[in-house]
């Protein structure tokens, strides 16, 4: 038997980092490592202040664009890329022309062959949902 008094362990308080902010931190890591030059991060507006603080604390240029009622698109990365985005993305993403959509996807580092396929389908007016379009298809132009 021990002579020490029975002391209850102190409960640790932990803060759970929202998944959205973990994704942001991964994007920032990839930006710093040169994996990408520009990122499009979409988050709920409730995380926008934290995201902006993180980007500003690391001196990363960014551009904000509303994305519906509750979300925000945060573009960040190389300044020259963001200047091009300012000229290209002047309206909601679902309203971009096939050319603007292609350029944006290429700038974000999306698979180039997939971007070419997407562009051709949009230009040819082919619906990606095989004719069962409910009005939300990106190829409804």
GROMACS .gro file of N, CA and C in nm:
model
  423
    1UNK      N    1   0.084  -0.118   0.000
    1UNK     CA    2   0.000   0.000   0.000
    1UNK      C    3   0.088   0.124   0.000
    2UNK      N    4   0.043   0.221  -0.079
    2UNK     CA    5   0.117   0.346  -0.090
    2UNK      C    6   0.067   0.444   0.013
    3UNK      N    7   0.160   0.526   0.063
    3UNK     CA    8   0.122   0.630   0.158
    3UNK      C    9   0.079   0.759   0.089
    4UNK      N   10   0.090   0.762  -0.046
    4UNK     CA   11   0.051   0.883  -0.118
    4UNK      C   12  -0.101   0.893  -0.125
    5UNK      N   13  -0.151   1.016  -0.115
    5UNK     CA   14  -0.296   1.033  -0.125
    5UNK      C   15  -0.343   1.002  -0.266
    6UNK      N   16  -0.464   0.957  -0.276
    6UNK     CA   17  -0.526   0.925  -0.403
    6UNK      C   18  -0.563   1.057  -0.473
    7UNK      N   19  -0.489   1.090  -0.579
    7UNK     CA   20  -0.512   1.215  -0.651
    7UNK      C   21  -0.573   1.182  -0.785
    8UNK      N   22  -0.684   1.244  -0.811
    8UNK     CA   23  -0.750   1.221  -0.940
    8UNK      C   24  -0.669   1.288  -1.051
    9UNK      N   25  -0.663   1.224  -1.165
    9UNK     CA   26  -0.592   1.282  -1.280
    9UNK      C   27  -0.668   1.402  -1.331
   10UNK      N   28  -0.592   1.503  -1.369
   10UNK     CA   29  -0.655   1.619  -1.429
   10UNK      C   30  -0.698   1.584  -1.571
   11UNK      N   31  -0.817   1.622  -1.604
   11UNK     CA   32  -0.867   1.598  -1.739
   11UNK      C   33  -0.801   1.696  -1.834
   12UNK      N   34  -0.755   1.646  -1.947
   12UNK     CA   35  -0.695   1.732  -2.048
   12UNK      C   36  -0.806   1.792  -2.133
   13UNK      N   37  -0.787   1.916  -2.164
   13UNK     CA   38  -0.881   1.979  -2.256
   13UNK      C   39  -0.813   1.984  -2.392
   14UNK      N   40  -0.879   1.932  -2.491
   14UNK     CA   41  -0.823   1.932  -2.625
   14UNK      C   42  -0.915   2.010  -2.717
   15UNK      N   43  -0.853   2.077  -2.809
   15UNK     CA   44  -0.928   2.150  -2.909
   15UNK      C   45  -0.922   2.072  -3.038
   16UNK      N   46  -1.037   2.042  -3.091
   16UNK     CA   47  -1.042   1.970  -3.216
   16UNK      C   48  -1.034   2.070  -3.331
   17UNK      N   49  -0.944   2.046  -3.421
   17UNK     CA   50  -0.929   2.133  -3.537
   17UNK      C   51  -1.028   2.085  -3.643
   18UNK      N   52  -1.114   2.176  -3.690
   18UNK     CA   53  -1.211   2.137  -3.793
   18UNK      C   54  -1.140   2.083  -3.917
   19UNK      N   55  -1.202   1.988  -3.984
   19UNK     CA   56  -1.144   1.927  -4.103
   19UNK      C   57  -1.110   2.032  -4.208
   20UNK      N   58  -1.197   2.131  -4.223
   20UNK     CA   59  -1.172   2.235  -4.323
   20UNK      C   60  -1.038   2.304  -4.298
   21UNK      N   61  -1.006   2.331  -4.173
   21UNK     CA   62  -0.880   2.399  -4.143
   21UNK      C   63  -0.761   2.305  -4.158
   22UNK      N   64  -0.781   2.176  -4.137
   22UNK     CA   65  -0.674   2.080  -4.164
   22UNK      C   66  -0.643   2.077  -4.313
   23UNK      N   67  -0.748   2.084  -4.395
   23UNK     CA   68  -0.729   2.087  -4.540
   23UNK      C   69  -0.653   2.213  -4.578
   24UNK      N   70  -0.691   2.326  -4.520
   24UNK     CA   71  -0.621   2.452  -4.546
   24UNK      C   72  -0.473   2.439  -4.513
   25UNK      N   73  -0.442   2.384  -4.398
   25UNK     CA   74  -0.302   2.370  -4.356
   25UNK      C   75  -0.225   2.280  -4.452
   26UNK      N   76  -0.290   2.177  -4.503
   26UNK     CA   77  -0.224   2.089  -4.601
   26UNK      C   78  -0.198   2.165  -4.731
   27UNK      N   79  -0.295   2.245  -4.775
   27UNK     CA   80  -0.275   2.326  -4.895
   27UNK      C   81  -0.158   2.423  -4.877
   28UNK      N   82  -0.150   2.486  -4.761
   28UNK     CA   83  -0.040   2.579  -4.732
   28UNK      C   84   0.094   2.505  -4.735
   29UNK      N   85   0.097   2.386  -4.677
   29UNK     CA   86   0.218   2.304  -4.679
   29UNK      C   87   0.261   2.276  -4.823
   30UNK      N   88   0.164   2.235  -4.908
   30UNK     CA   89   0.196   2.205  -5.048
   30UNK      C   90   0.243   2.330  -5.122
   31UNK      N   91   0.185   2.444  -5.090
   31UNK     CA   92   0.228   2.570  -5.151
   31UNK      C   93   0.373   2.600  -5.115
   32UNK      N   94   0.407   2.586  -4.987
   32UNK     CA   95   0.544   2.612  -4.942
   32UNK      C   96   0.644   2.513  -5.002
   33UNK      N   97   0.602   2.390  -5.025
   33UNK     CA   98   0.691   2.288  -5.081
   33UNK      C   99   0.701   2.296  -5.233
   34UNK      N  100   0.622   2.384  -5.295
   34UNK     CA  101   0.627   2.400  -5.439
   34UNK      C  102   0.546   2.298  -5.516
   35UNK      N  103   0.463   2.221  -5.447
   35UNK     CA  104   0.377   2.123  -5.514
   35UNK      C  105   0.275   2.194  -5.601
   36UNK      N  106   0.231   2.311  -5.557
   36UNK     CA  107   0.137   2.391  -5.634
   36UNK      C  108   0.171   2.538  -5.620
   37UNK      N  109   0.128   2.616  -5.719
   37UNK     CA  110   0.153   2.760  -5.718
   37UNK      C  111   0.030   2.838  -5.674
   38UNK      N  112  -0.085   2.773  -5.685
   38UNK     CA  113  -0.209   2.838  -5.649
   38UNK      C  114  -0.307   2.734  -5.596
   39UNK      N  115  -0.393   2.779  -5.504
   39UNK     CA  116  -0.490   2.690  -5.442
   39UNK      C  117  -0.626   2.757  -5.443
   40UNK      N  118  -0.730   2.675  -5.463
   40UNK     CA  119  -0.867   2.720  -5.442
   40UNK      C  120  -0.919   2.640  -5.323
   41UNK      N  121  -0.944   2.710  -5.214
   41UNK     CA  122  -0.993   2.650  -5.090
   41UNK      C  123  -1.134   2.702  -5.066
   42UNK      N  124  -1.232   2.613  -5.062
   42UNK     CA  125  -1.370   2.651  -5.035
   42UNK      C  126  -1.405   2.609  -4.894
   43UNK      N  127  -1.457   2.704  -4.816
   43UNK     CA  128  -1.492   2.672  -4.678
   43UNK      C  129  -1.620   2.744  -4.639
   44UNK      N  130  -1.675   2.698  -4.529
   44UNK     CA  131  -1.789   2.766  -4.470
   44UNK      C  132  -1.741   2.902  -4.421
   45UNK      N  133  -1.825   3.002  -4.435
   45UNK     CA  134  -1.787   3.139  -4.396
   45UNK      C  135  -1.748   3.149  -4.248
   46UNK      N  136  -1.795   3.055  -4.166
   46UNK     CA  137  -1.761   3.062  -4.024
   46UNK      C  138  -1.611   3.037  -4.000
   47UNK      N  139  -1.542   2.977  -4.098
   47UNK     CA  140  -1.398   2.954  -4.085
   47UNK      C  141  -1.315   3.058  -4.158
   48UNK      N  142  -1.380   3.153  -4.224
   48UNK     CA  143  -1.306   3.247  -4.308
   48UNK      C  144  -1.208   3.332  -4.228
   49UNK      N  145  -1.247   3.377  -4.112
   49UNK     CA  146  -1.157   3.461  -4.032
   49UNK      C  147  -1.031   3.384  -3.992
   50UNK      N  148  -1.048   3.259  -3.952
   50UNK     CA  149  -0.932   3.177  -3.915
   50UNK      C  150  -0.842   3.151  -4.036
   51UNK      N  151  -0.905   3.124  -4.150
   51UNK     CA  152  -0.828   3.098  -4.272
   51UNK      C  153  -0.748   3.222  -4.312
   52UNK      N  154  -0.812   3.338  -4.308
   52UNK     CA  155  -0.746   3.462  -4.345
   52UNK      C  156  -0.631   3.492  -4.248
   53UNK      N  157  -0.654   3.472  -4.119
   53UNK     CA  158  -0.548   3.495  -4.020
   53UNK      C  159  -0.427   3.407  -4.050
   54UNK      N  160  -0.453   3.281  -4.083
   54UNK     CA  161  -0.343   3.187  -4.111
   54UNK      C  162  -0.264   3.232  -4.234
   55UNK      N  163  -0.336   3.269  -4.340
   55UNK     CA  164  -0.269   3.313  -4.462
   55UNK      C  165  -0.189   3.441  -4.439
   56UNK      N  166  -0.249   3.537  -4.369
   56UNK     CA  167  -0.180   3.663  -4.343
   56UNK      C  168  -0.059   3.644  -4.253
   57UNK      N  169  -0.070   3.556  -4.155
   57UNK     CA  170   0.043   3.533  -4.064
   57UNK      C  171   0.162   3.472  -4.138
   58UNK      N  172   0.136   3.405  -4.250
   58UNK     CA  173   0.244   3.345  -4.328
   58UNK      C  174   0.279   3.427  -4.452
   59UNK      N  175   0.217   3.544  -4.463
   59UNK     CA  176   0.249   3.633  -4.576
   59UNK      C  177   0.205   3.579  -4.710
   60UNK      N  178   0.098   3.502  -4.713
   60UNK     CA  179   0.050   3.442  -4.837
   60UNK      C  180  -0.060   3.530  -4.896
   61UNK      N  181  -0.041   3.576  -5.019
   61UNK     CA  182  -0.146   3.656  -5.084
   61UNK      C  183  -0.271   3.572  -5.109
   62UNK      N  184  -0.387   3.635  -5.101
   62UNK     CA  185  -0.512   3.562  -5.121
   62UNK      C  186  -0.616   3.653  -5.185
   63UNK      N  187  -0.721   3.589  -5.235
   63UNK     CA  188  -0.833   3.657  -5.297
   63UNK      C  189  -0.959   3.585  -5.252
   64UNK      N  190  -1.061   3.660  -5.214
   64UNK     CA  191  -1.186   3.602  -5.164
   64UNK      C  192  -1.297   3.618  -5.265
   65UNK      N  193  -1.383   3.516  -5.273
   65UNK     CA  194  -1.500   3.521  -5.360
   65UNK      C  195  -1.615   3.447  -5.292
   66UNK      N  196  -1.732   3.512  -5.278
   66UNK     CA  197  -1.846   3.441  -5.220
   66UNK      C  198  -1.880   3.318  -5.305
   67UNK      N  199  -1.925   3.213  -5.239
   67UNK     CA  200  -1.965   3.089  -5.307
   67UNK      C  201  -2.097   3.043  -5.246
   68UNK      N  202  -2.203   3.108  -5.284
   68UNK     CA  203  -2.334   3.077  -5.227
   68UNK      C  204  -2.355   3.153  -5.097
   69UNK      N  205  -2.457   3.112  -5.023
   69UNK     CA  206  -2.495   3.181  -4.901
   69UNK      C  207  -2.398   3.156  -4.785
   70UNK      N  208  -2.348   3.034  -4.773
   70UNK     CA  209  -2.270   2.998  -4.654
   70UNK      C  210  -2.123   2.972  -4.680
   71UNK      N  211  -2.081   2.968  -4.806
   71UNK     CA  212  -1.943   2.931  -4.836
   71UNK      C  213  -1.865   3.046  -4.896
   72UNK      N  214  -1.734   3.029  -4.892
   72UNK     CA  215  -1.642   3.128  -4.943
   72UNK      C  216  -1.531   3.057  -5.020
   73UNK      N  217  -1.500   3.106  -5.139
   73UNK     CA  218  -1.384   3.057  -5.213
   73UNK      C  219  -1.265   3.144  -5.176
   74UNK      N  220  -1.158   3.079  -5.135
   74UNK     CA  221  -1.035   3.150  -5.100
   74UNK      C  222  -0.928   3.102  -5.197
   75UNK      N  223  -0.887   3.190  -5.287
   75UNK     CA  224  -0.776   3.161  -5.377
   75UNK      C  225  -0.650   3.213  -5.309
   76UNK      N  226  -0.545   3.135  -5.309
   76UNK     CA  227  -0.420   3.185  -5.252
   76UNK      C  228  -0.301   3.120  -5.321
   77UNK      N  229  -0.190   3.192  -5.315
   77UNK     CA  230  -0.069   3.140  -5.376
   77UNK      C  231   0.014   3.253  -5.435
   78UNK      N  232   0.076   3.224  -5.549
   78UNK     CA  233   0.164   3.321  -5.614
   78UNK      C  234   0.085   3.443  -5.660
   79UNK      N  235   0.143   3.557  -5.639
   79UNK     CA  236   0.077   3.684  -5.671
   79UNK      C  237   0.037   3.693  -5.818
   80UNK      N  238   0.125   3.650  -5.909
   80UNK     CA  239   0.095   3.659  -6.051
   80UNK      C  240  -0.024   3.570  -6.090
   81UNK      N  241  -0.039   3.458  -6.023
   81UNK     CA  242  -0.155   3.372  -6.047
   81UNK      C  243  -0.284   3.439  -5.999
   82UNK      N  244  -0.276   3.502  -5.884
   82UNK     CA  245  -0.394   3.570  -5.830
   82UNK      C  246  -0.435   3.688  -5.918
   83UNK      N  247  -0.338   3.756  -5.979
   83UNK     CA  248  -0.372   3.866  -6.070
   83UNK      C  249  -0.449   3.813  -6.190
   84UNK      N  250  -0.410   3.698  -6.241
   84UNK     CA  251  -0.483   3.637  -6.353
   84UNK      C  252  -0.623   3.595  -6.308
   85UNK      N  253  -0.634   3.541  -6.187
   85UNK     CA  254  -0.765   3.500  -6.135
   85UNK      C  255  -0.858   3.621  -6.126
   86UNK      N  256  -0.806   3.735  -6.083
   86UNK     CA  257  -0.889   3.857  -6.075
   86UNK      C  258  -0.952   3.891  -6.210
   87UNK      N  259  -0.880   3.863  -6.318
   87UNK     CA  260  -0.930   3.894  -6.451
   87UNK      C  261  -1.021   3.786  -6.507
   88UNK      N  262  -0.998   3.662  -6.468
   88UNK     CA  263  -1.072   3.549  -6.525
   88UNK      C  264  -1.201   3.519  -6.447
   89UNK      N  265  -1.190   3.511  -6.317
   89UNK     CA  266  -1.303   3.468  -6.234
   89UNK      C  267  -1.376   3.592  -6.182
   90UNK      N  268  -1.466   3.642  -6.265
   90UNK     CA  269  -1.539   3.764  -6.231
   90UNK      C  270  -1.685   3.738  -6.195
   91UNK      N  271  -1.720   3.610  -6.187
   91UNK     CA  272  -1.857   3.568  -6.152
   91UNK      C  273  -1.850   3.430  -6.090
   92UNK      N  274  -1.963   3.377  -6.040
   92UNK     CA  275  -1.959   3.243  -5.979
   92UNK      C  276  -1.901   3.138  -6.074
   93UNK      N  277  -1.835   3.040  -6.016
   93UNK     CA  278  -1.765   2.938  -6.095
   93UNK      C  279  -1.857   2.864  -6.192
   94UNK      N  280  -1.981   2.841  -6.154
   94UNK     CA  281  -2.072   2.768  -6.243
   94UNK      C  282  -2.116   2.851  -6.363
   95UNK      N  283  -2.076   2.978  -6.367
   95UNK     CA  284  -2.110   3.065  -6.480
   95UNK      C  285  -1.990   3.094  -6.569
   96UNK      N  286  -1.877   3.030  -6.543
   96UNK     CA  287  -1.759   3.051  -6.626
   96UNK      C  288  -1.780   2.989  -6.764
   97UNK      N  289  -1.719   3.050  -6.865
   97UNK     CA  290  -1.721   2.991  -6.998
   97UNK      C  291  -1.635   2.865  -6.996
   98UNK      N  292  -1.650   2.779  -7.097
   98UNK     CA  293  -1.564   2.661  -7.102
   98UNK      C  294  -1.415   2.698  -7.103
   99UNK      N  295  -1.380   2.808  -7.169
   99UNK     CA  296  -1.241   2.851  -7.174
   99UNK      C  297  -1.192   2.897  -7.037
  100UNK      N  298  -1.272   2.976  -6.969
  100UNK     CA  299  -1.235   3.023  -6.836
  100UNK      C  300  -1.222   2.907  -6.738
  101UNK      N  301  -1.316   2.813  -6.748
  101UNK     CA  302  -1.313   2.694  -6.663
  101UNK      C  303  -1.186   2.613  -6.688
  102UNK      N  304  -1.149   2.598  -6.814
  102UNK     CA  305  -1.029   2.524  -6.850
  102UNK      C  306  -0.904   2.591  -6.792
  103UNK      N  307  -0.895   2.722  -6.812
  103UNK     CA  308  -0.777   2.796  -6.763
  103UNK      C  309  -0.768   2.785  -6.611
  104UNK      N  310  -0.879   2.802  -6.543
  104UNK     CA  311  -0.879   2.792  -6.397
  104UNK      C  312  -0.832   2.654  -6.351
  105UNK      N  313  -0.888   2.549  -6.410
  105UNK     CA  314  -0.848   2.413  -6.374
  105UNK      C  315  -0.700   2.389  -6.398
  106UNK      N  316  -0.650   2.437  -6.511
  106UNK     CA  317  -0.507   2.420  -6.542
  106UNK      C  318  -0.422   2.496  -6.441
  107UNK      N  319  -0.463   2.619  -6.406
  107UNK     CA  320  -0.387   2.698  -6.309
  107UNK      C  321  -0.385   2.633  -6.171
  108UNK      N  322  -0.494   2.564  -6.138
  108UNK     CA  323  -0.501   2.498  -6.007
  108UNK      C  324  -0.427   2.364  -6.005
  109UNK      N  325  -0.374   2.324  -6.121
  109UNK     CA  326  -0.296   2.201  -6.126
  109UNK      C  327  -0.379   2.075  -6.139
  110UNK      N  328  -0.504   2.091  -6.183
  110UNK     CA  329  -0.587   1.973  -6.203
  110UNK      C  330  -0.532   1.893  -6.321
  111UNK      N  331  -0.564   1.765  -6.325
  111UNK     CA  332  -0.518   1.677  -6.431
  111UNK      C  333  -0.548   1.740  -6.568
  112UNK      N  334  -0.444   1.762  -6.646
  112UNK     CA  335  -0.460   1.834  -6.772
  112UNK      C  336  -0.546   1.758  -6.873
  113UNK      N  337  -0.529   1.627  -6.880
  113UNK     CA  338  -0.611   1.549  -6.973
  113UNK      C  339  -0.758   1.552  -6.932
  114UNK      N  340  -0.784   1.546  -6.802
  114UNK     CA  341  -0.922   1.555  -6.754
  114UNK      C  342  -0.979   1.693  -6.784
  115UNK      N  343  -0.897   1.798  -6.773
  115UNK     CA  344  -0.943   1.933  -6.806
  115UNK      C  345  -0.974   1.944  -6.955
  116UNK      N  346  -0.892   1.882  -7.040
  116UNK     CA  347  -0.918   1.883  -7.184
  116UNK      C  348  -1.048   1.812  -7.215
  117UNK      N  349  -1.070   1.699  -7.153
  117UNK     CA  350  -1.194   1.624  -7.174
  117UNK      C  351  -1.315   1.706  -7.128
  118UNK      N  352  -1.304   1.767  -7.013
  118UNK     CA  353  -1.412   1.850  -6.960
  118UNK      C  354  -1.441   1.968  -7.055
  119UNK      N  355  -1.335   2.031  -7.103
  119UNK     CA  356  -1.349   2.144  -7.195
  119UNK      C  357  -1.422   2.101  -7.322
  120UNK      N  358  -1.378   1.992  -7.381
  120UNK     CA  359  -1.441   1.944  -7.506
  120UNK      C  360  -1.588   1.911  -7.485
  121UNK      N  361  -1.621   1.848  -7.375
  121UNK     CA  362  -1.762   1.816  -7.346
  121UNK      C  363  -1.844   1.943  -7.331
  122UNK      N  364  -1.787   2.041  -7.261
  122UNK     CA  365  -1.861   2.167  -7.242
  122UNK      C  366  -1.878   2.240  -7.375
  123UNK      N  367  -1.775   2.241  -7.458
  123UNK     CA  368  -1.783   2.310  -7.588
  123UNK      C  369  -1.882   2.241  -7.681
  124UNK      N  370  -1.888   2.110  -7.673
  124UNK     CA  371  -1.977   2.034  -7.761
  124UNK      C  372  -2.119   2.026  -7.704
  125UNK      N  373  -2.137   2.080  -7.583
  125UNK     CA  374  -2.269   2.080  -7.521
  125UNK      C  375  -2.314   1.944  -7.474
  126UNK      N  376  -2.220   1.852  -7.457
  126UNK     CA  377  -2.255   1.718  -7.410
  126UNK      C  378  -2.273   1.722  -7.260
  127UNK      N  379  -2.380   1.665  -7.217
  127UNK     CA  380  -2.414   1.663  -7.076
  127UNK      C  381  -2.340   1.548  -7.007
  128UNK      N  382  -2.273   1.576  -6.897
  128UNK     CA  383  -2.200   1.472  -6.825
  128UNK      C  384  -2.291   1.374  -6.754
  129UNK      N  385  -2.419   1.407  -6.746
  129UNK     CA  386  -2.511   1.319  -6.673
  129UNK      C  387  -2.591   1.232  -6.770
  130UNK      N  388  -2.542   1.215  -6.893
  130UNK     CA  389  -2.602   1.128  -6.995
  130UNK      C  390  -2.748   1.158  -7.023
  131UNK      N  391  -2.780   1.285  -7.033
  131UNK     CA  392  -2.915   1.324  -7.072
  131UNK      C  393  -3.015   1.329  -6.958
  132UNK      N  394  -2.973   1.304  -6.836
  132UNK     CA  395  -3.066   1.311  -6.724
  132UNK      C  396  -3.044   1.438  -6.644
  133UNK      N  397  -3.006   1.542  -6.716
  133UNK     CA  398  -2.969   1.668  -6.652
  133UNK      C  399  -3.088   1.728  -6.576
  134UNK      N  400  -3.063   1.764  -6.454
  134UNK     CA  401  -3.167   1.825  -6.370
  134UNK      C  402  -3.149   1.976  -6.363
  135UNK      N  403  -3.071   2.031  -6.456
  135UNK     CA  404  -3.047   2.175  -6.457
  135UNK      C  405  -2.923   2.215  -6.380
  136UNK      N  406  -2.858   2.120  -6.315
  136UNK     CA  407  -2.738   2.151  -6.237
  136UNK      C  408  -2.611   2.110  -6.309
  137UNK      N  409  -2.625   2.047  -6.423
  137UNK     CA  410  -2.511   1.998  -6.498
  137UNK      C  411  -2.425   2.115  -6.544
  138UNK      N  412  -2.296   2.101  -6.536
  138UNK     CA  413  -2.205   2.209  -6.576
  138UNK      C  414  -2.210   2.230  -6.726
  139UNK      N  415  -2.264   2.138  -6.802
  139UNK     CA  416  -2.262   2.146  -6.947
  139UNK      C  417  -2.397   2.187  -7.005
  140UNK      N  418  -2.471   2.264  -6.934
  140UNK     CA  419  -2.603   2.299  -6.983
  140UNK      C  420  -2.603   2.419  -7.076
  141UNK      N  421  -2.485   2.478  -7.106
  141UNK     CA  422  -2.478   2.597  -7.192
  141UNK      C  423  -2.542   2.567  -7.325
   0.00000   0.00000   0.00000
